[in-house]
Amino acid sequence: MKPLFSILITLWVSLINMIQDYDNLRNNMVHMQLEARDISHQPTLEAMRKVERHLFVPSQYQRRAYEDNPLPIGYNQTISQPYIVASMTQLLEPNKDDCVLEIGTGSGYQAAVLAEIVKEVYTIEIVKDLGERTKKLMHTLGYNNVTVIIGDGYKGFEAKAPFDAIIVTAASKEIPPPLIKQLKEGGKMIIPVGSPSEVQTLILLQKRNGKITKTKLIQVRFVPLTRSRENKNS
Ligand code: SAH
């Protein structure tokens, strides 16, 4: 009886240690990789402190989840570097009543960060199995304000348009016109534009009085925005 009891205690203690470890790693990540750079938007920092990035990566990468780089998530896709997630979130200046559209669900991490701040997140993933996996994860983690849609995000999501903000987390050669159309007056879109084989430029697009302004920001590297075969000509 005694050995079993002590084994259970040891397991319990190591589980607690592991959780505290991840909390420490995450707080360090926010401090060293975000605050020490140019992330100062408080809701973004709070969300980055809260969302457990290690739960969004495959188990073999969990110990590396708070490092300053992207990581593979399967299906030839990646979860973005924490700094890029925070930076894109901050640039959108999201508000608590906002409805946001994300193109490129991937692991669901960016969607979860946004969901901590805004009212509603619609996120589109073109790889069916990845989208289904992330849909389940969002449900398990209790993100009831995130809707994962399987489909080609180039077309946006007309059913819930217009959106206060749109975030594209895959590299596109152009800014998809349907997304510009689905952006609310006064809304902001953030999108990496350029060839998928090179570095791309992060562009902030704003719609004011029906006019579109584009600001070129930093150089980034994202996986490509792909098109479904039936949508390629539209
Ligand atoms: N935001 C993600 C990372 C994005 S990786 C995260 O937080 O983990 C880019 C994702 O965009 C990949 O999962 C890829 O399959 C998806 N994607 C590529 N083209 C797409 C398209 N046309 N519509 C929707 N998703 C697309």
Coordinates of C-alpha atoms and ligand atoms in Angstrom, one line a residue:
M1 CA 0.0 0.0 0.0
K2 CA 2.7 2.4 1.0
P3 CA 4.8 2.1 -2.2
L4 CA 1.6 2.7 -4.4
F5 CA 0.8 5.8 -2.2
S6 CA 4.2 7.2 -2.6
I7 CA 4.2 6.6 -6.4
L8 CA 0.9 8.5 -6.6
I9 CA 2.3 11.4 -4.6
T10 CA 5.5 11.5 -6.8
L11 CA 3.4 11.5 -9.9
W12 CA 1.1 14.3 -8.5
V13 CA 4.1 16.4 -7.5
S14 CA 5.8 16.0 -10.9
L15 CA 2.5 16.9 -12.6
I16 CA 2.3 20.1 -10.5
N17 CA 5.9 20.9 -11.2
M18 CA 5.3 20.5 -14.9
I19 CA 2.3 22.8 -14.9
Q20 CA 4.3 25.4 -12.9
D21 CA 7.1 24.9 -15.3
Y22 CA 4.9 25.8 -18.3
D23 CA 3.5 28.8 -16.4
N24 CA 7.1 30.0 -15.8
L25 CA 8.1 29.4 -19.4
R26 CA 5.1 31.3 -20.6
N27 CA 5.6 34.3 -18.3
N28 CA 9.2 34.4 -19.4
M29 CA 8.2 34.3 -23.0
V30 CA 5.9 37.3 -22.6
H31 CA 8.5 39.2 -20.7
M32 CA 11.6 38.4 -22.9
Q33 CA 10.1 38.0 -26.4
L34 CA 7.1 40.4 -26.3
E35 CA 7.5 43.2 -23.6
A36 CA 11.2 43.5 -24.3
R37 CA 10.4 44.1 -27.9
D38 CA 7.5 46.4 -28.9
I39 CA 4.3 44.6 -27.6
S40 CA 2.6 47.0 -25.2
H41 CA -1.1 46.4 -25.9
Q42 CA -2.4 45.2 -22.5
P43 CA -5.2 42.9 -23.7
T44 CA -2.7 41.2 -26.1
L45 CA -0.1 40.7 -23.4
E46 CA -2.8 39.3 -21.0
A47 CA -4.0 36.9 -23.7
M48 CA -0.5 35.7 -24.4
R49 CA 0.1 35.2 -20.7
K50 CA -3.1 33.1 -20.5
V51 CA -3.2 30.9 -23.6
E52 CA -1.3 27.7 -23.1
R53 CA 0.7 27.4 -26.3
H54 CA 2.0 24.0 -25.4
L55 CA -1.5 22.6 -25.7
F56 CA -1.6 23.7 -29.4
V57 CA 1.6 21.8 -30.5
P58 CA 2.2 18.1 -31.0
S59 CA 3.4 16.4 -27.8
Q60 CA 7.0 16.0 -29.0
Y61 CA 7.3 19.8 -29.2
Q62 CA 5.5 20.7 -26.0
R63 CA 8.8 21.4 -24.1
R64 CA 9.8 23.8 -26.9
A65 CA 6.4 25.6 -27.1
Y66 CA 7.7 28.8 -25.5
E67 CA 10.8 29.2 -27.6
D68 CA 11.1 32.2 -29.9
N69 CA 10.3 30.4 -33.2
P70 CA 7.5 28.7 -35.2
L71 CA 7.0 24.9 -34.7
P72 CA 5.6 22.2 -37.0
I73 CA 2.0 21.1 -36.3
G74 CA 1.7 18.3 -38.8
Y75 CA 0.2 18.5 -42.3
N76 CA 3.2 20.5 -43.5
Q77 CA 2.0 23.5 -41.5
T78 CA 3.4 25.5 -38.7
I79 CA 2.3 27.4 -35.6
S80 CA 3.6 31.0 -35.8
Q81 CA 6.3 32.4 -33.5
P82 CA 4.7 33.9 -30.4
Y83 CA 6.1 37.3 -31.2
I84 CA 4.4 37.3 -34.6
V85 CA 1.1 36.2 -33.1
A86 CA 1.3 39.0 -30.5
S87 CA 2.4 41.6 -33.1
M88 CA -0.4 40.8 -35.5
T89 CA -3.0 40.8 -32.6
Q90 CA -1.7 44.2 -31.3
L91 CA -1.8 45.7 -34.8
L92 CA -5.5 44.9 -35.2
E93 CA -6.2 46.8 -31.9
P94 CA -9.0 44.4 -31.1
N95 CA -11.9 45.4 -28.9
K96 CA -14.1 43.2 -26.6
D97 CA -17.2 43.6 -28.8
D98 CA -15.4 42.7 -32.1
C99 CA -16.1 40.0 -34.5
V100 CA -12.9 38.8 -36.2
L101 CA -12.3 36.6 -39.2
E102 CA -9.1 34.5 -39.4
I103 CA -7.9 32.8 -42.6
G104 CA -5.6 29.9 -41.7
T105 CA -6.7 28.2 -38.5
G106 CA -3.7 25.9 -38.2
S107 CA -3.2 24.9 -34.6
G108 CA -5.9 27.3 -33.4
Y109 CA -3.4 29.2 -31.2
Q110 CA -3.9 32.6 -32.9
A111 CA -7.7 32.1 -32.8
A112 CA -7.5 31.3 -29.1
V113 CA -5.4 34.5 -28.4
L114 CA -8.0 36.6 -30.2
A115 CA -10.9 34.8 -28.5
E116 CA -9.5 35.9 -25.2
I117 CA -9.9 39.5 -26.3
V118 CA -12.9 39.7 -28.7
K119 CA -16.5 38.6 -28.7
E120 CA -16.5 36.2 -31.7
V121 CA -13.8 34.6 -33.9
Y122 CA -14.6 32.8 -37.2
T123 CA -11.6 30.9 -38.5
I124 CA -11.2 29.1 -41.8
E125 CA -8.9 26.2 -42.5
I126 CA -8.4 24.6 -45.9
V127 CA -6.8 21.3 -44.7
K128 CA -9.9 19.3 -43.6
D129 CA -8.2 16.9 -41.1
L130 CA -6.3 19.8 -39.5
G131 CA -9.5 21.8 -39.2
E132 CA -11.4 19.0 -37.7
R133 CA -8.6 18.4 -35.2
T134 CA -8.5 22.0 -34.2
K135 CA -12.3 22.2 -34.0
K136 CA -12.2 19.4 -31.3
L137 CA -9.3 21.1 -29.4
M138 CA -11.2 24.4 -29.3
H139 CA -14.2 22.6 -27.9
T140 CA -12.1 20.7 -25.3
L141 CA -10.5 24.0 -24.2
G142 CA -13.9 25.7 -23.9
Y143 CA -13.5 28.3 -26.6
N144 CA -17.2 28.6 -27.3
N145 CA -16.7 31.9 -29.1
V146 CA -14.5 30.3 -31.8
T147 CA -16.1 28.8 -34.9
V148 CA -13.8 26.7 -37.1
I149 CA -14.9 26.5 -40.7
I150 CA -13.4 24.0 -43.2
G151 CA -13.0 25.7 -46.6
D152 CA -11.0 28.1 -48.8
G153 CA -10.5 31.3 -46.8
Y154 CA -9.7 33.3 -50.0
K155 CA -13.5 33.8 -50.3
G156 CA -13.9 34.9 -46.7
F157 CA -17.1 34.1 -44.8
E158 CA -19.9 36.1 -46.4
A159 CA -22.5 34.6 -43.9
K160 CA -21.1 36.6 -41.0
A161 CA -19.6 39.6 -42.8
P162 CA -18.7 42.4 -42.4
F163 CA -16.0 41.9 -39.8
D164 CA -14.3 44.4 -37.4
A165 CA -11.0 42.8 -38.2
I166 CA -9.5 40.2 -40.6
I167 CA -6.3 38.4 -40.0
V168 CA -4.6 36.2 -42.7
T169 CA -2.0 33.8 -41.3
A170 CA -0.8 32.4 -44.6
A171 CA 1.2 34.1 -47.4
S172 CA -0.8 35.4 -50.3
K173 CA 0.5 36.9 -53.6
E174 CA -2.3 39.4 -53.5
I175 CA -4.9 40.7 -51.0
P176 CA -8.0 38.6 -51.7
P177 CA -10.7 41.1 -53.0
P178 CA -13.5 39.2 -51.1
L179 CA -11.7 39.9 -47.8
I180 CA -11.5 43.7 -48.5
K181 CA -15.2 43.6 -49.3
Q182 CA -16.0 41.8 -46.0
L183 CA -14.1 44.3 -43.9
K184 CA -16.3 46.7 -41.9
E185 CA -16.0 50.4 -42.3
G186 CA -13.3 51.5 -39.9
G187 CA -12.0 47.9 -39.8
K188 CA -8.4 46.6 -40.0
M189 CA -6.9 43.7 -41.9
I190 CA -3.5 42.2 -41.4
I191 CA -2.0 40.0 -44.1
P192 CA 1.5 38.7 -45.2
V193 CA 1.8 39.5 -48.9
G194 CA 4.4 38.1 -51.3
S195 CA 5.7 35.0 -52.8
P196 CA 5.5 32.0 -50.5
S197 CA 9.1 30.9 -51.5
E198 CA 10.6 34.2 -50.3
V199 CA 10.0 36.5 -47.3
Q200 CA 6.8 38.4 -47.4
T201 CA 5.7 41.8 -46.2
L202 CA 3.2 42.1 -43.4
I203 CA 0.6 44.6 -44.6
L204 CA -1.9 46.5 -42.5
L205 CA -5.0 47.5 -44.5
Q206 CA -7.5 50.0 -43.1
K207 CA -10.9 50.9 -44.5
R208 CA -11.9 54.5 -43.7
N209 CA -14.8 56.4 -45.3
G210 CA -14.8 53.6 -47.9
K211 CA -11.2 54.2 -48.8
I212 CA -8.5 51.6 -48.4
T213 CA -5.0 52.5 -47.0
K214 CA -2.2 50.0 -46.9
T215 CA 0.9 50.2 -44.6
K216 CA 3.9 48.0 -45.2
L217 CA 5.3 46.6 -41.9
I218 CA 7.9 44.0 -41.2
Q219 CA 9.3 41.1 -43.2
V220 CA 7.8 37.8 -42.3
R221 CA 7.8 34.2 -43.5
F222 CA 4.5 32.3 -43.6
V223 CA 3.3 29.0 -45.3
P224 CA 1.4 29.7 -48.5
L225 CA -2.3 30.5 -48.8
T226 CA -3.4 27.6 -51.1
R227 CA -6.6 27.5 -53.1
S228 CA -9.1 24.7 -53.4
R229 CA -9.3 23.3 -57.0
E230 CA -12.9 24.3 -57.5
N231 CA -12.3 27.8 -56.3
K232 CA -9.1 28.5 -58.2
N233 CA -10.8 30.3 -61.0
S234 CA -13.0 32.5 -58.9
Ligands
SAH1 N1 -2.8 30.7 -37.4 C1 -2.2 29.4 -37.3 C2 -0.9 29.3 -38.1 C3 -1.2 29.4 -39.5 S1 -0.4 28.3 -40.6 C4 -1.8 29.1 -35.8 O1 -2.1 29.9 -34.9 O2 -1.4 28.0 -35.6 C5 -1.3 28.6 -42.0 C6 -2.6 27.8 -42.1 O3 -3.3 28.3 -43.2 C7 -2.3 26.3 -42.4 O4 -3.0 25.5 -41.5 C8 -2.9 26.2 -43.8 O5 -3.4 24.9 -44.1 C9 -4.0 27.2 -43.9 N2 -4.4 27.7 -45.2 C10 -3.6 27.8 -46.3 N3 -4.4 28.3 -47.4 C11 -5.6 28.5 -46.9 C12 -6.9 28.9 -47.5 N4 -7.0 29.3 -48.7 N5 -7.9 29.0 -46.6 C13 -7.9 28.6 -45.3 N6 -6.7 28.2 -44.7 C14 -5.6 28.1 -45.5

